[in-house]
Each structure stands twice: as structure tokens, then as C-alpha cells.
Short mmCIF file of C-alpha atoms in Angstrom, two decimals:
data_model
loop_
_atom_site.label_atom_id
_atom_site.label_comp_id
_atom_site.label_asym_id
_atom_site.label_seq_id
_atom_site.Cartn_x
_atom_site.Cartn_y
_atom_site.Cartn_z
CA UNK R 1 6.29 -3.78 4.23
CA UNK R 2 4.10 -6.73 2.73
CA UNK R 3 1.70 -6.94 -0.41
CA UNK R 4 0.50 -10.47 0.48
CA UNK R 5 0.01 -13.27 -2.49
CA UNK R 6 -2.58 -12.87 -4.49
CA UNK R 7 -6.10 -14.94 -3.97
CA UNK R 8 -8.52 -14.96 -7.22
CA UNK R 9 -11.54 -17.18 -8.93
CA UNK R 10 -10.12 -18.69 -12.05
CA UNK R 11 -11.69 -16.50 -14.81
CA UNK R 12 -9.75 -13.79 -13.34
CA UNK R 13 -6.66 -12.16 -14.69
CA UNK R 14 -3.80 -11.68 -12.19
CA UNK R 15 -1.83 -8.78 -11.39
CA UNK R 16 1.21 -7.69 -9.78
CA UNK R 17 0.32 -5.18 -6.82
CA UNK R 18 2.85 -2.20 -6.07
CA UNK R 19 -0.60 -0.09 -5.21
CA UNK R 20 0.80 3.35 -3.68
CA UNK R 21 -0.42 2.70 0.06
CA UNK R 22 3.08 0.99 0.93
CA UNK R 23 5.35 3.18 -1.31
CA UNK R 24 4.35 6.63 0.84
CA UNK R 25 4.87 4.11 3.79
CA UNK R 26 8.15 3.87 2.99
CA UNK R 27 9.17 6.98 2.06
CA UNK R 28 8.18 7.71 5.34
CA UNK R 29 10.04 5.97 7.08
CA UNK R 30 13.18 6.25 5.05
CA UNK R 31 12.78 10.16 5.67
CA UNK R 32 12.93 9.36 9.03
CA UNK R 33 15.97 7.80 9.00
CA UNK R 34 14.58 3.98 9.38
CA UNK R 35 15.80 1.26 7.14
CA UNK R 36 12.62 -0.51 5.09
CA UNK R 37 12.06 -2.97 2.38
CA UNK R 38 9.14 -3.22 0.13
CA UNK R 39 8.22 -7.09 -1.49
CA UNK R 40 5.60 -7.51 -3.20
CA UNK R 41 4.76 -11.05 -2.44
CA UNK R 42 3.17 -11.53 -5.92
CA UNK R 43 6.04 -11.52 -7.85
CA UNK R 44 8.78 -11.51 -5.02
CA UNK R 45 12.51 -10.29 -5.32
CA UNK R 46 15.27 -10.39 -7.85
CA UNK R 47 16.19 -13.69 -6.68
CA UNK R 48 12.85 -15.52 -7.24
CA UNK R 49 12.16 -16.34 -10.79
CA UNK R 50 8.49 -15.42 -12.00
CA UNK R 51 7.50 -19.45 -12.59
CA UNK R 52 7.68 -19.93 -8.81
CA UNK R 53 5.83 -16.92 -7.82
CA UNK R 54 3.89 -15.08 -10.17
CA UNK R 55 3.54 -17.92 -12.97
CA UNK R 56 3.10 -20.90 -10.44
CA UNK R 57 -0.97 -20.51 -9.63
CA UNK R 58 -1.89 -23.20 -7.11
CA UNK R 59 -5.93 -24.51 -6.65
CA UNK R 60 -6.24 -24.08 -2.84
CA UNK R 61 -9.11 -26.04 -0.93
CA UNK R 62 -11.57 -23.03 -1.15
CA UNK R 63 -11.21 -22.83 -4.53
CA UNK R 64 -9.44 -19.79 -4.95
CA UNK R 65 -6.20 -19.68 -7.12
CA UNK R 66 -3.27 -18.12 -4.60
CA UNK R 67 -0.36 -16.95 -6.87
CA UNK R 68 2.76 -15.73 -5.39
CA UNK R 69 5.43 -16.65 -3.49
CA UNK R 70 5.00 -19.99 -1.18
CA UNK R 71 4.96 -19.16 2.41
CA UNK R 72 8.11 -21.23 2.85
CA UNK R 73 9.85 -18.76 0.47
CA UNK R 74 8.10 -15.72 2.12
CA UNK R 75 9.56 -17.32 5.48
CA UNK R 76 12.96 -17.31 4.35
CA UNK R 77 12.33 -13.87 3.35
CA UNK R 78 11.44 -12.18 6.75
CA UNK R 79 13.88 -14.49 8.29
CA UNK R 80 17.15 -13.24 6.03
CA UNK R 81 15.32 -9.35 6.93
CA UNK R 82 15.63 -10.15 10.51
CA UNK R 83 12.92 -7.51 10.90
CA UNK R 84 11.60 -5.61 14.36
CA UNK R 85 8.25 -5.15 12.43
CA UNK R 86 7.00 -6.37 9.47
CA UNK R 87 3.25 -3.81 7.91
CA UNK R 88 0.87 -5.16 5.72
CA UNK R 89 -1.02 -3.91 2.90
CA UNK R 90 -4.65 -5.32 2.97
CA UNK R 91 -7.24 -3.05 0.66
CA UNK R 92 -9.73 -5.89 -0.26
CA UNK R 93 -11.94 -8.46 1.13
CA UNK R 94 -10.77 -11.42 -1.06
CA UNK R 95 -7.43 -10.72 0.12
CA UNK R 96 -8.14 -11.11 4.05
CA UNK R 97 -6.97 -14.79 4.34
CA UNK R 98 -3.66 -13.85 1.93
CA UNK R 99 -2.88 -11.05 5.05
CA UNK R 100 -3.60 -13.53 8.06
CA UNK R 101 -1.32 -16.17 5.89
CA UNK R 102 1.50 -13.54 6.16
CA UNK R 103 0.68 -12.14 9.73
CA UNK R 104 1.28 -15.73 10.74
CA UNK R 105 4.43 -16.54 8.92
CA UNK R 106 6.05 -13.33 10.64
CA UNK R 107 4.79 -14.38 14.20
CA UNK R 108 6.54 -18.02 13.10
CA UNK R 109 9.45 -16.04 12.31
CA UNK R 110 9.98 -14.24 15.83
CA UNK R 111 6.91 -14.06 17.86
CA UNK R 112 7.78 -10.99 19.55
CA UNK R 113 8.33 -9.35 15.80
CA UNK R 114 5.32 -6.22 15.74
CA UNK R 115 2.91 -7.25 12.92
CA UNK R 116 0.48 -3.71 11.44
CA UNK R 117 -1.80 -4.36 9.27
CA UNK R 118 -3.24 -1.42 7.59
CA UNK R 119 -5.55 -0.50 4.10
CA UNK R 120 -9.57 -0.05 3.25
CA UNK R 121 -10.16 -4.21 4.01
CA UNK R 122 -7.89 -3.93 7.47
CA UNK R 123 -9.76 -1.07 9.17
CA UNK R 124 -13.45 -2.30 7.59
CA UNK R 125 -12.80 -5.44 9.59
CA UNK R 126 -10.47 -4.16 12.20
CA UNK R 127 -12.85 -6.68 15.13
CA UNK R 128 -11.82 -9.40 12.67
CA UNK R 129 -8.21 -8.37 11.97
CA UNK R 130 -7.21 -8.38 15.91
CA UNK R 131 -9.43 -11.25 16.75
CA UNK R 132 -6.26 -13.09 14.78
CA UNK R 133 -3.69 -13.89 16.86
CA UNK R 134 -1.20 -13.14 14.83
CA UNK R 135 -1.84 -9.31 14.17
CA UNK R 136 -0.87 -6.41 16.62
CA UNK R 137 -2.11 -3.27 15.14
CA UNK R 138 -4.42 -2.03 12.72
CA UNK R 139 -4.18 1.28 11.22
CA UNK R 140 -7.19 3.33 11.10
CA UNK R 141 -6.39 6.36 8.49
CA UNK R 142 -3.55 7.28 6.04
CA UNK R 143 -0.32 5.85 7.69
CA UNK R 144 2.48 8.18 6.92
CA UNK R 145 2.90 9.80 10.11
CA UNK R 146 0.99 6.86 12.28
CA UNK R 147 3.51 4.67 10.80
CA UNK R 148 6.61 6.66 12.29
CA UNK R 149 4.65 7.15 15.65
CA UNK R 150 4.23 3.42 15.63
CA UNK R 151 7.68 3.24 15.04
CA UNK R 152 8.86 5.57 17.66
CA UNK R 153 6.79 4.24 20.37
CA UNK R 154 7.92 0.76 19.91
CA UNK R 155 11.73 1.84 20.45
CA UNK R 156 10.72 2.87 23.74
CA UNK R 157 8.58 -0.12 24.60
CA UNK R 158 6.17 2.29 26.27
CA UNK R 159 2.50 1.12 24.96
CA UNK R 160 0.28 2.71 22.59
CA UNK R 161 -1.73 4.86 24.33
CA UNK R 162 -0.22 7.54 22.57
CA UNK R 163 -0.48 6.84 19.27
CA UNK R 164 -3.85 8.01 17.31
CA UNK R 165 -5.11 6.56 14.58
CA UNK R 166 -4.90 2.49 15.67
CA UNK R 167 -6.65 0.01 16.85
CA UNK R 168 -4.50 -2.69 18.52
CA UNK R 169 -4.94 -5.28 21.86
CA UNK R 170 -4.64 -4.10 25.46
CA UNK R 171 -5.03 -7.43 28.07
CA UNK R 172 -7.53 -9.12 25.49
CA UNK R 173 -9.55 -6.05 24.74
CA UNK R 174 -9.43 -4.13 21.81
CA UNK R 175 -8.52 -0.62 22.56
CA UNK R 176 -9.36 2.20 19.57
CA UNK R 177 -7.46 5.36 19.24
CA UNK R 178 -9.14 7.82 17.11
CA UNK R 179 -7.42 9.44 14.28
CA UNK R 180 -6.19 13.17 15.31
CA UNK R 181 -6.21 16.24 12.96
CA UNK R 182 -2.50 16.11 12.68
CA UNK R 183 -2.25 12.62 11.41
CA UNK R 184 -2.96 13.45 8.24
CA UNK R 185 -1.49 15.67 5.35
CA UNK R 186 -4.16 18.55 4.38
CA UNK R 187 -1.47 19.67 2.43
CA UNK R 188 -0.55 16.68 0.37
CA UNK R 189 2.40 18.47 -1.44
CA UNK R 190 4.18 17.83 2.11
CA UNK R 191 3.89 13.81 1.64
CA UNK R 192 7.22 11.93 1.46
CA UNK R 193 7.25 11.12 -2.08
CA UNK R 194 6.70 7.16 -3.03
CA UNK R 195 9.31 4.67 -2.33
CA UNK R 196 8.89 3.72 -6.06
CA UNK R 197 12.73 2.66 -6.58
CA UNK R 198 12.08 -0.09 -4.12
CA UNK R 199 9.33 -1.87 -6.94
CA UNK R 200 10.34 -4.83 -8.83
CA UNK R 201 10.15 -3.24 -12.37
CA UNK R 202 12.46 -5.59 -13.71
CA UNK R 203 9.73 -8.31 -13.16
CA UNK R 204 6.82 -6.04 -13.78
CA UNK R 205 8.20 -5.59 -16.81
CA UNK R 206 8.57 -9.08 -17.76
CA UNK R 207 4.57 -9.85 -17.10
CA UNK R 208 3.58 -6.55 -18.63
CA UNK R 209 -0.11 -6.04 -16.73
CA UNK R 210 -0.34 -2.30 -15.26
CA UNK R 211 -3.39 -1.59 -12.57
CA UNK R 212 -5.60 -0.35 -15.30
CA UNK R 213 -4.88 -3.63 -17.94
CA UNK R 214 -2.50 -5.03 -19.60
CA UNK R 215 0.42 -3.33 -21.93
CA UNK R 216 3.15 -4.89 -24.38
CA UNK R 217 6.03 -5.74 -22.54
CA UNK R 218 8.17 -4.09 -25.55
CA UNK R 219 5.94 -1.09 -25.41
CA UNK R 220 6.83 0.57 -22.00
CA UNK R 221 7.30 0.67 -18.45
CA UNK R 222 4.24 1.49 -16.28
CA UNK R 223 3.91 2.83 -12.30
CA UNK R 224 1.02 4.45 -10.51
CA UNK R 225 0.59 7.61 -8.55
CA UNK R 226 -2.18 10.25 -7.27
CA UNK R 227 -2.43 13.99 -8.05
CA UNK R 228 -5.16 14.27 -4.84
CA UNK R 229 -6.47 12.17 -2.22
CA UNK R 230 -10.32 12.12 -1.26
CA UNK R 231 -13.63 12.67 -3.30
CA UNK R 232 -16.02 15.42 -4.01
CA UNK R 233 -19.17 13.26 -3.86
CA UNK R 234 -20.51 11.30 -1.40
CA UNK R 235 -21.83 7.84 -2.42
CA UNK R 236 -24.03 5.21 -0.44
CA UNK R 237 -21.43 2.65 -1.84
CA UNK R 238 -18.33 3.62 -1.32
CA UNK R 239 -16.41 4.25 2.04
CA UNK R 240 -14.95 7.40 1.34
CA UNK R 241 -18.15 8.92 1.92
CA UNK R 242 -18.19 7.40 5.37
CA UNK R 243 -14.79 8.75 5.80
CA UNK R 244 -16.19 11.75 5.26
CA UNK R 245 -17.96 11.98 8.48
CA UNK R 246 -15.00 9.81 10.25
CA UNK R 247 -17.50 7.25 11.55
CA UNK R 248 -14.62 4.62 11.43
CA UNK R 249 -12.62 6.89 13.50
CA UNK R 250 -10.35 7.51 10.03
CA UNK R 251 -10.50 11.08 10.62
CA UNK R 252 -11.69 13.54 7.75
CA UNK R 253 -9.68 11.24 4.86
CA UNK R 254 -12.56 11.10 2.33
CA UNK R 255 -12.39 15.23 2.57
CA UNK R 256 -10.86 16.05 -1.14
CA UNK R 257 -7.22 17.34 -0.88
CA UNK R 258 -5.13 17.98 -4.38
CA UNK R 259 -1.23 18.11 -4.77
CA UNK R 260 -0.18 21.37 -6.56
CA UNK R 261 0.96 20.71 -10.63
CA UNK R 262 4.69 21.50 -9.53
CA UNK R 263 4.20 18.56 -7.05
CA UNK R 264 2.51 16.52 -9.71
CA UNK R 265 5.23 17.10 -12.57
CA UNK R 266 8.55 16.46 -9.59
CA UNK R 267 6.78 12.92 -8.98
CA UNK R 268 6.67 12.39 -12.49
CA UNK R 269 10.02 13.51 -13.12
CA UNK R 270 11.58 10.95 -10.42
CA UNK R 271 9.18 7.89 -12.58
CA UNK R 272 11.10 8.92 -15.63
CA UNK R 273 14.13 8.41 -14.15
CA UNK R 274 13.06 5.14 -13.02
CA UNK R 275 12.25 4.63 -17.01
CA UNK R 276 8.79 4.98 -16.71
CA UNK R 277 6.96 5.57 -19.75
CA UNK R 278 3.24 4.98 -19.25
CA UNK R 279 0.98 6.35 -16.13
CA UNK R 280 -1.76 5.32 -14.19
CA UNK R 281 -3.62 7.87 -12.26
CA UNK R 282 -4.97 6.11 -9.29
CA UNK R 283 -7.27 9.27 -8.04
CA UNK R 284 -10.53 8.61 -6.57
CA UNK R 285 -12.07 11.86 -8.20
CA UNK R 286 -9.34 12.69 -10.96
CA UNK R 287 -11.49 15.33 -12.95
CA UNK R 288 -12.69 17.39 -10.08
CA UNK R 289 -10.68 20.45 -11.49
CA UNK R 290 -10.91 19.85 -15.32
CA UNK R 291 -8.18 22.79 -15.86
CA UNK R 292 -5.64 21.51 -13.26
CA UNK R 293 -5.69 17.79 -14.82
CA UNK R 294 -5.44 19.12 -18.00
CA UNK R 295 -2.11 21.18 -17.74
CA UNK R 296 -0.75 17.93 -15.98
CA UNK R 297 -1.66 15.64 -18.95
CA UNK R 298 -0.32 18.18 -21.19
CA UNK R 299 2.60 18.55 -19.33
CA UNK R 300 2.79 14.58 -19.28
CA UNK R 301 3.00 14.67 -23.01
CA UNK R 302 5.30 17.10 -23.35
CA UNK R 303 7.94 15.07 -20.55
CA UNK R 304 7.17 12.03 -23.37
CA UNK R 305 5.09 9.74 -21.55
CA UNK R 306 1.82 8.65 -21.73
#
């Protein structure tokens, strides 16, 4: 599972990724019993130093700054995995080239290797996603359960008319699957909890930027997560309120759904283990119960982080 490189204009400040999307990915799968990695492409793995990925920005011919690892290095990467499928994260527009960059390198790799490609950007432009050569699927919805369905119908090399939720190619055509009821968690305390142990903290650490802005690296150790999922409004702006109404065939994702506090307080229990200190609440609608939030700040306070 992939966070491409990072593409920005120059007056902007770059960040590490680790966004929750691939983290319940692969707690997913590792619940299942499948063997995953998570690299975050920005920074890359313990064995890449930070001056060669994150620190090395390079001017590319469109005049965005890519900063990451080079796609020789992610190369040597999925070739050392030896992976049967390699998913990538895609949640914004100036990141659609970084994705296609990746989606290529894999296909270099072993062109029989299945490439998914899911996130906000990847199902907005899903006609544009599998018009590149390179990409297989795209996920329509939330992709805990599509994921493992994915998963389970490529072991028995039996098509994808089964599995809800995609979009992928079917003798040139792209074929759309609707999301089903069941792919997605109404009940969200039921998720697979984030694969956060699979982050490079070490390194995340070192450049000290959470999400939300930057931190002092001798301060603390940051990490994301969401108490719900979904919004209670419904804005011309914003495509939750289209998901809403599943007109992208996403399924009833935009629908507001809230983890119980005991949920809540076990997730942030496993961060602290993980030496987390500081916490960035990632909800889409994080006040819509003003009572619940604040017994889980409280409780935040009183578990000493902040």
C-alpha cells in the first residue's frame, strides 16, 4: 500500500502523508490473515535517509516541486516486496500524476502485478484513472471490506463481477460495480483498527510537521485518527454531500456514523504505546455531538496527551 511522492508549487510547505485511508487498509488485511506493507513514498523506509527523499525537492518540467523517493528507489522497493498487488492512496487532484508515476513503476516491476487505486481524487476521476494503462481497479467507497474481496477474488483468478464497490476494465470497457449496503461499516466500532505501527515515526519525528502544522521535534510525537466518519450537513462544495445521495455509486458514505468513546479511548491507548503524545482529529464533522467530544478530550488529557 502506496502514498505516492509528493507534488507541490514552491511557496508550499511539505508534509509527510500517513493520512488514515491506508492504515484501516491494512489492518484489514492483516486481520485477514494477508501479509501488507505500508511506505509512505514521501519519506520512504528506515533504510532511506530523509536528504534523498523527503529533503531532496526536485523542479520537474511542469513546475511543480516532487519530493520523495526517486522512482528508481521506489522500483527497487516493489521489486525487493515481490508483491501480487500493490493499492494506492490518491485523495487529491495535484497528486494524480504522483499516482500514475507509481501505477507505472509497479506495472515495470511485473506487468501482471494488480495495481488499485483508491481515495476522494481516484473515484472523482475514475474515467481518467482507468483510461491509464497502468491501473486495474479503482475503488469506489471505503475499502476495508472491498479491499479483502479484491483480494479474495484475485486468488481465484475468477473476474470481478463479484466484487461491489469498483470500477475496473472488462475487454476495453469500463465496467462499474456499485457499492452494496454491506460494504461499509454502519457500525464503525467494528473497523479493524489502523495499521499505525507500520508508520515511519522514527522519520516523522525527525521532520516534525503533523497534518494540522508543524510541532517541535523535541516536543512530541504526533499521529492522526477519526472518532466518526461522514457529515451532518450537506454542502454544494464538498463531495460528501454527493455521497450522501451515492451519485458516484460510493454508497451512503457521506451518511454520519460515530465510533463509541470506549472505541475512541482503545485507539488512543494503542497511539500511546506507539509514544504518541499529540493528536490530530481528522473528522469531517468533529463537534456534531458537543458532549461526546468533550468526554474524549477530557479523557485525552487525563491519558497525558494532547
Amino acid at each position: 500500500l502506496i502514498y505516492p511522492p509528493n507534488q507541490l508549487l514552491l511557496m508550499e510547505t511539505p508534509r509527510p502523508d500517513g493520512s488514515l485511508g491506508l492504515l484501516y487498509l491494512a489492518g484489514a488485511l492483516e486481520q485477514a490473515g494477508y501479509e501488507t506493507d505500508v511506505l509512505d513514498a514521501s519519506v520512504g523506509t528506515k533504510d532511506d535517509n530523509l536528504e534523498d527523499t523527503f529533503n531532496h525537492q526536485v523542479r520537474q518540467a511542469n513546475g511543480l516541486i516532487r519530493i520523495g523517493m526517486s522512482p528508481e528507489r521506489i522500483k527497487e522497493f516493489i521489486t525487493k516486496g515481490a508483491y501480487d498487488i500493490i493499492g494506492i492512496n490518491s485523495n487529491f487532484t495535484s497528486q494524480t500524476s504522483m499516482a500514475f508515476d507509481v501505477a507505472q513503476i509497479a506495472k515495470s516491476v511485473n506487468p501482471k502485478m494488480l495495481v488499485i487505486v483508491g481515495g476522494v481524487n481516484a473515484r472523482s476521476l475514475s474515467e481518467r484513472f482507468l483510461d491509464n494503462k497502468n491501473i486495474d481497479i479503482v475503488c469506489l467507497s471505503e475499502g476495508e471490506k472491498i479491499i479483502i474481496r479484491l483480494v479474495e477474488e484475485w486468488k481465484k483468478d475468477s473476474g470481478w463481477e463479484n466484487v461491489s464497490g469498483i470500477k475496473y476494465k472488462k475487454d476495453g470497457q469500463h465496467v462499474t460495480n456499485p457499492t452494496a449496503r454491506d460494504d461499509i461499516y454502519l457500525n464503525l466500532d467494528e473497523l479493524p483498527f489502523p495499521a499505525w505501527h507500520k508508520l515511519n515515526f522514527d522519520y516523522y519525528d525527525k521532520i516534525a510537521f503533523s497534518r494540522g502544522g508543524g510541532l517541535n521535534p523535541k516536543e512530541a510525537r504526533y499521529a492522526s485518527l477519526m472518532t466518526s466518519r461522514g457529515c451532518l450537513f450537506k454542502c454544494h462544495y464538498c463531495h460528501i454531500s454527493l455521497e450522501k445521495e451515492g451519485s458516484l455509486n460510493t454508497g451512503q458514505i457521506g451518511s454520519i456514523r460515530f465510533k463509541s468513546v470506549e472505541r475512541v479511548l482503545e485507539e488512543v491507548k494503542r497511539l500511546r504505546e506507539l509514544k504518541v503524545k499529540k493528536l490530530y482529529f481528522e473528522d469531517d464533522c468533529l463537534l456534531a455531538k458537543n458532549d461526546r467530544i468533550k468526554i474524549i478530550f477530557e479523557s485525552v488529557i487525563d491519558m497525558g496527551l494532547e
